[in-house]
Amino acid sequence: MARVLIIEDDEVTAREIATELSGHGIQVDWVGHGQDGLDRAATGCYDVITLDRMLPGIDGIELIAGLRARGVQTPVLMISALSDVDDRIRGLRAGGDDYLTKPFAPDEMAARVEVLLRRHDAGQVRSQLKVADLELDLLSRTARRGGNELNLLPTEFRLLEFLMRHSGQVLTRMMLFETVWGLNFDPGTNLIDVHIGRLRRKVDPAGSEPLIHTVRGSGYRLGKHV
């Protein structure tokens, strides 16, 4: 049976979600505080999380960023009364997988959860990422290049995972900063360049074909040279 964690401080909304999902044969748990939700979600025991944008303790954006920083990739459906485009973009960039505005139709909410459940099931099969001779194991949290294990720090692992998931694409500094660190981009920081430099020394040792490329004026791309 699929398990969904509801993180929602409004009891009426939480019961509405729980009733609808239970009717679809889904097991639900409910917490009403941001920090409690983060602690429960961080166990990784859930298949999907429905998350209120505005919570006591820590808000939804901070909660998602905290989860992704811990390596928890459970799909998240954000539910919010804030409907402007900028807020939806912030939620998705922080690591949310879908965004639903209040008031919502319970059957639409359930349908979105079921879509995320299917994605989650498919994602469980793909536990490894591979680009050329670079491999990333998402279960053991290990990386190898040409059979040699890379000693990556947690932030370097998350950065490499994001690059590999979007191999061949040019990723801007803003995309990397907001996705990997979960913070608003500061154009004056060199944090991205420093971490890319450290990661490049590990992924692209002397004598190997470079896989991490700087796209001048745009950002970075991972893949074979084109």
mmCIF file of C-alpha atoms in Angstrom:
data_model
loop_
_atom_site.group_PDB
_atom_site.id
_atom_site.type_symbol
_atom_site.label_atom_id
_atom_site.label_comp_id
_atom_site.label_asym_id
_atom_site.label_seq_id
_atom_site.Cartn_x
_atom_site.Cartn_y
_atom_site.Cartn_z
ATOM 1 C CA MET A 1 0.000 0.000 0.000
ATOM 2 C CA ALA A 2 1.304 3.446 -0.945
ATOM 3 C CA ARG A 3 2.069 5.825 1.932
ATOM 4 C CA VAL A 4 1.522 9.582 1.730
ATOM 5 C CA LEU A 5 2.589 12.131 4.314
ATOM 6 C CA ILE A 6 0.301 15.158 4.630
ATOM 7 C CA ILE A 7 2.051 18.253 5.999
ATOM 8 C CA GLU A 8 -0.749 20.762 6.538
ATOM 9 C CA ASP A 9 -1.552 23.036 9.475
ATOM 10 C CA ASP A 10 -5.226 23.498 8.568
ATOM 11 C CA GLU A 11 -7.135 20.550 10.029
ATOM 12 C CA VAL A 12 -10.102 20.876 7.669
ATOM 13 C CA THR A 13 -7.859 20.773 4.585
ATOM 14 C CA ALA A 14 -5.795 17.926 6.021
ATOM 15 C CA ARG A 15 -8.904 15.832 6.685
ATOM 16 C CA GLU A 16 -10.178 16.558 3.182
ATOM 17 C CA ILE A 17 -6.925 15.325 1.672
ATOM 18 C CA ALA A 18 -6.771 12.290 3.964
ATOM 19 C CA THR A 19 -10.372 11.270 3.235
ATOM 20 C CA GLU A 20 -9.896 11.503 -0.528
ATOM 21 C CA LEU A 21 -6.595 9.615 -0.584
ATOM 22 C CA SER A 22 -7.850 6.944 1.809
ATOM 23 C CA GLY A 23 -10.720 6.376 -0.596
ATOM 24 C CA HIS A 24 -8.125 5.534 -3.241
ATOM 25 C CA GLY A 25 -6.551 2.890 -1.031
ATOM 26 C CA ILE A 26 -3.635 5.056 0.079
ATOM 27 C CA GLN A 27 -2.311 5.031 3.649
ATOM 28 C CA VAL A 28 -1.927 8.553 5.031
ATOM 29 C CA ASP A 29 -0.161 10.193 7.976
ATOM 30 C CA TRP A 30 -0.656 13.816 8.970
ATOM 31 C CA VAL A 31 1.493 16.390 10.752
ATOM 32 C CA GLY A 32 0.644 20.051 11.186
ATOM 33 C CA HIS A 33 3.985 21.710 11.930
ATOM 34 C CA GLY A 34 6.843 22.459 9.549
ATOM 35 C CA GLN A 35 9.695 21.070 11.657
ATOM 36 C CA ASP A 36 7.705 17.955 12.570
ATOM 37 C CA GLY A 37 6.958 17.479 8.877
ATOM 38 C CA LEU A 38 10.636 17.764 7.945
ATOM 39 C CA ASP A 39 11.655 15.252 10.613
ATOM 40 C CA ARG A 40 8.968 12.767 9.528
ATOM 41 C CA ALA A 41 9.596 13.227 5.796
ATOM 42 C CA ALA A 42 13.367 12.857 6.247
ATOM 43 C CA THR A 43 12.889 9.223 7.265
ATOM 44 C CA GLY A 44 12.254 8.444 3.593
ATOM 45 C CA CYS A 45 9.394 6.115 4.519
ATOM 46 C CA TYR A 46 6.825 7.812 2.274
ATOM 47 C CA ASP A 47 6.046 7.472 -1.418
ATOM 48 C CA VAL A 48 4.644 11.005 -1.853
ATOM 49 C CA ILE A 49 4.341 14.119 0.340
ATOM 50 C CA THR A 50 1.598 16.728 0.102
ATOM 51 C CA LEU A 51 2.968 19.963 1.481
ATOM 52 C CA ASP A 52 1.270 23.193 2.480
ATOM 53 C CA ARG A 53 3.234 26.242 1.352
ATOM 54 C CA MET A 54 2.647 28.225 4.559
ATOM 55 C CA LEU A 55 3.401 26.343 7.777
ATOM 56 C CA PRO A 56 4.285 27.184 11.377
ATOM 57 C CA GLY A 57 7.916 26.583 12.255
ATOM 58 C CA ILE A 58 9.446 26.446 8.780
ATOM 59 C CA ASP A 59 7.598 27.126 5.552
ATOM 60 C CA GLY A 60 7.172 24.779 2.616
ATOM 61 C CA ILE A 61 10.077 26.168 0.587
ATOM 62 C CA GLU A 62 12.496 25.719 3.484
ATOM 63 C CA LEU A 63 11.119 22.245 4.156
ATOM 64 C CA ILE A 64 11.669 21.036 0.587
ATOM 65 C CA ALA A 65 15.159 22.524 0.533
ATOM 66 C CA GLY A 66 15.916 20.735 3.801
ATOM 67 C CA LEU A 67 14.721 17.430 2.387
ATOM 68 C CA ARG A 68 16.714 17.704 -0.820
ATOM 69 C CA ALA A 69 19.798 18.754 1.149
ATOM 70 C CA ARG A 70 19.505 15.493 3.080
ATOM 71 C CA GLY A 71 19.266 13.506 -0.139
ATOM 72 C CA VAL A 72 15.560 12.663 0.283
ATOM 73 C CA GLN A 73 14.003 12.557 -3.194
ATOM 74 C CA THR A 74 10.404 11.687 -2.232
ATOM 75 C CA PRO A 75 8.024 13.406 -4.729
ATOM 76 C CA VAL A 76 6.330 16.493 -3.261
ATOM 77 C CA LEU A 77 2.984 18.027 -4.224
ATOM 78 C CA MET A 78 2.892 21.593 -2.932
ATOM 79 C CA ILE A 79 -0.568 22.905 -2.027
ATOM 80 C CA SER A 80 -0.918 26.626 -1.504
ATOM 81 C CA ALA A 81 -3.297 29.572 -1.446
ATOM 82 C CA LEU A 82 -0.490 31.547 -3.136
ATOM 83 C CA SER A 83 -1.222 31.268 -6.826
ATOM 84 C CA ASP A 84 1.141 33.759 -8.468
ATOM 85 C CA VAL A 85 3.584 32.410 -11.021
ATOM 86 C CA ASP A 86 6.701 33.499 -9.105
ATOM 87 C CA ASP A 87 5.680 31.479 -6.060
ATOM 88 C CA ARG A 88 4.978 28.389 -8.146
ATOM 89 C CA ILE A 89 8.385 28.729 -9.768
ATOM 90 C CA ARG A 90 10.058 29.066 -6.354
ATOM 91 C CA GLY A 91 8.329 25.927 -5.136
ATOM 92 C CA LEU A 92 9.336 23.904 -8.168
ATOM 93 C CA ARG A 93 12.911 25.173 -8.185
ATOM 94 C CA ALA A 94 13.284 24.366 -4.502
ATOM 95 C CA GLY A 95 12.579 20.728 -5.348
ATOM 96 C CA GLY A 96 8.790 20.429 -5.549
ATOM 97 C CA ASP A 97 7.433 18.087 -8.216
ATOM 98 C CA ASP A 98 3.969 19.616 -8.678
ATOM 99 C CA TYR A 99 2.020 22.625 -7.423
ATOM 100 C CA LEU A 100 -1.716 22.835 -6.691
ATOM 101 C CA THR A 101 -3.487 26.019 -5.625
ATOM 102 C CA LYS A 102 -6.291 26.327 -3.067
ATOM 103 C CA PRO A 103 -9.190 25.891 -3.273
ATOM 104 C CA PHE A 104 -8.762 22.616 -5.136
ATOM 105 C CA ALA A 105 -10.992 19.754 -6.261
ATOM 106 C CA PRO A 106 -10.220 16.678 -4.124
ATOM 107 C CA ASP A 107 -10.328 14.356 -7.134
ATOM 108 C CA GLU A 108 -7.777 16.511 -8.987
ATOM 109 C CA MET A 109 -5.514 16.436 -5.925
ATOM 110 C CA ALA A 110 -5.799 12.637 -5.781
ATOM 111 C CA ALA A 111 -5.054 12.354 -9.504
ATOM 112 C CA ARG A 112 -1.907 14.438 -9.102
ATOM 113 C CA VAL A 113 -0.778 12.280 -6.174
ATOM 114 C CA GLU A 114 -1.345 9.143 -8.247
ATOM 115 C CA VAL A 115 0.787 10.572 -11.069
ATOM 116 C CA LEU A 116 3.595 11.245 -8.582
ATOM 117 C CA LEU A 117 3.231 7.718 -7.203
ATOM 118 C CA ARG A 118 3.709 6.294 -10.693
ATOM 119 C CA ARG A 119 6.767 8.476 -11.238
ATOM 120 C CA HIS A 120 8.144 7.394 -7.874
ATOM 121 C CA ASP A 121 7.675 3.712 -8.719
ATOM 122 C CA ALA A 122 9.425 4.218 -12.060
ATOM 123 C CA GLY A 123 12.208 6.161 -10.361
ATOM 124 C CA GLN A 124 12.899 3.318 -7.963
ATOM 125 C CA VAL A 125 13.993 1.198 -10.899
ATOM 126 C CA ARG A 126 16.479 3.828 -12.070
ATOM 127 C CA SER A 127 18.799 3.893 -9.100
ATOM 128 C CA GLN A 128 21.902 4.661 -11.167
ATOM 129 C CA LEU A 129 22.854 7.510 -13.464
ATOM 130 C CA LYS A 130 25.513 7.051 -16.158
ATOM 131 C CA VAL A 131 27.173 9.519 -18.505
ATOM 132 C CA ALA A 132 30.104 8.143 -20.545
ATOM 133 C CA ASP A 133 32.254 6.285 -17.975
ATOM 134 C CA LEU A 134 30.893 8.338 -15.056
ATOM 135 C CA GLU A 135 28.433 6.478 -12.819
ATOM 136 C CA LEU A 136 26.356 7.640 -9.870
ATOM 137 C CA ASP A 137 24.614 5.161 -7.559
ATOM 138 C CA LEU A 138 21.685 6.895 -5.858
ATOM 139 C CA LEU A 139 21.112 4.104 -3.358
ATOM 140 C CA SER A 140 24.647 3.664 -2.061
ATOM 141 C CA ARG A 141 25.403 7.384 -2.662
ATOM 142 C CA THR A 142 28.649 6.541 -4.438
ATOM 143 C CA ALA A 143 30.235 7.824 -7.647
ATOM 144 C CA ARG A 144 32.767 6.209 -9.981
ATOM 145 C CA ARG A 145 34.675 7.333 -13.056
ATOM 146 C CA GLY A 146 36.275 4.629 -15.147
ATOM 147 C CA GLY A 147 35.799 2.184 -12.280
ATOM 148 C CA ASN A 148 37.584 4.422 -9.771
ATOM 149 C CA GLU A 149 35.509 5.602 -6.809
ATOM 150 C CA LEU A 150 35.238 9.368 -6.326
ATOM 151 C CA ASN A 151 35.366 10.748 -2.808
ATOM 152 C CA LEU A 152 32.543 13.300 -2.963
ATOM 153 C CA LEU A 153 31.228 15.513 -0.199
ATOM 154 C CA PRO A 154 27.410 15.584 0.195
ATOM 155 C CA THR A 155 27.037 18.925 -1.629
ATOM 156 C CA GLU A 156 29.314 17.720 -4.434
ATOM 157 C CA PHE A 157 27.197 14.581 -4.781
ATOM 158 C CA ARG A 158 23.977 16.628 -5.060
ATOM 159 C CA LEU A 159 25.604 18.965 -7.565
ATOM 160 C CA LEU A 160 26.851 16.072 -9.686
ATOM 161 C CA GLU A 161 23.462 14.347 -9.511
ATOM 162 C CA PHE A 162 21.725 17.467 -10.820
ATOM 163 C CA LEU A 163 24.273 17.829 -13.622
ATOM 164 C CA MET A 164 23.899 14.156 -14.600
ATOM 165 C CA ARG A 165 20.108 14.218 -14.513
ATOM 166 C CA HIS A 166 20.299 17.058 -17.025
ATOM 167 C CA SER A 167 23.322 15.878 -19.004
ATOM 168 C CA GLY A 168 23.766 17.671 -22.281
ATOM 169 C CA GLN A 169 21.824 20.710 -21.072
ATOM 170 C CA VAL A 170 23.302 24.077 -20.177
ATOM 171 C CA LEU A 171 22.496 24.765 -16.516
ATOM 172 C CA THR A 172 22.750 28.355 -15.325
ATOM 173 C CA ARG A 173 24.350 29.358 -12.040
ATOM 174 C CA MET A 174 20.919 30.406 -10.800
ATOM 175 C CA MET A 175 19.452 26.952 -11.536
ATOM 176 C CA LEU A 176 22.340 25.219 -9.774
ATOM 177 C CA PHE A 177 22.276 27.558 -6.779
ATOM 178 C CA GLU A 178 18.523 27.413 -6.179
ATOM 179 C CA THR A 179 18.196 23.663 -6.812
ATOM 180 C CA VAL A 180 21.260 22.305 -5.011
ATOM 181 C CA TRP A 181 21.399 24.804 -2.142
ATOM 182 C CA GLY A 182 17.692 25.715 -2.031
ATOM 183 C CA LEU A 183 18.483 29.429 -1.703
ATOM 184 C CA ASN A 184 17.692 32.505 -3.739
ATOM 185 C CA PHE A 185 20.463 33.210 -6.206
ATOM 186 C CA ASP A 186 23.005 35.860 -5.247
ATOM 187 C CA PRO A 187 24.700 37.156 -8.411
ATOM 188 C CA GLY A 188 27.681 38.330 -6.351
ATOM 189 C CA THR A 189 28.594 34.909 -4.965
ATOM 190 C CA ASN A 190 31.306 32.638 -6.386
ATOM 191 C CA LEU A 191 29.954 29.614 -4.486
ATOM 192 C CA ILE A 192 28.973 27.777 -7.662
ATOM 193 C CA ASP A 193 32.336 28.335 -9.346
ATOM 194 C CA VAL A 194 34.226 27.129 -6.267
ATOM 195 C CA HIS A 195 32.193 23.924 -5.980
ATOM 196 C CA ILE A 196 32.313 23.269 -9.722
ATOM 197 C CA GLY A 197 36.094 23.668 -9.563
ATOM 198 C CA ARG A 198 36.397 21.131 -6.747
ATOM 199 C CA LEU A 199 34.001 18.726 -8.464
ATOM 200 C CA ARG A 200 35.834 19.061 -11.776
ATOM 201 C CA ARG A 201 39.148 18.085 -10.145
ATOM 202 C CA LYS A 202 37.542 14.855 -8.937
ATOM 203 C CA VAL A 203 35.406 14.008 -11.978
ATOM 204 C CA ASP A 204 37.916 15.110 -14.642
ATOM 205 C CA PRO A 205 41.376 14.038 -13.426
ATOM 206 C CA ALA A 206 44.431 14.643 -15.593
ATOM 207 C CA GLY A 207 44.472 12.422 -18.658
ATOM 208 C CA SER A 208 40.708 11.829 -18.786
ATOM 209 C CA GLU A 209 38.250 13.278 -21.279
ATOM 210 C CA PRO A 210 36.619 16.312 -19.612
ATOM 211 C CA LEU A 211 32.936 15.886 -18.860
ATOM 212 C CA ILE A 212 32.204 19.146 -17.007
ATOM 213 C CA HIS A 213 32.248 22.094 -19.390
ATOM 214 C CA THR A 214 31.961 25.820 -18.776
ATOM 215 C CA VAL A 215 29.595 27.538 -21.201
ATOM 216 C CA ARG A 216 30.882 31.089 -21.161
ATOM 217 C CA GLY A 217 28.259 33.615 -20.136
ATOM 218 C CA SER A 218 25.641 30.913 -19.517
ATOM 219 C CA GLY A 219 26.649 28.264 -16.987
ATOM 220 C CA TYR A 220 27.801 24.660 -17.082
ATOM 221 C CA ARG A 221 27.091 21.486 -19.028
ATOM 222 C CA LEU A 222 27.969 17.871 -18.251
ATOM 223 C CA GLY A 223 28.663 15.454 -21.076
ATOM 224 C CA LYS A 224 31.147 14.630 -23.797
ATOM 225 C CA HIS A 225 32.588 17.557 -25.725
ATOM 226 C CA VAL A 226 30.442 18.604 -28.707
#
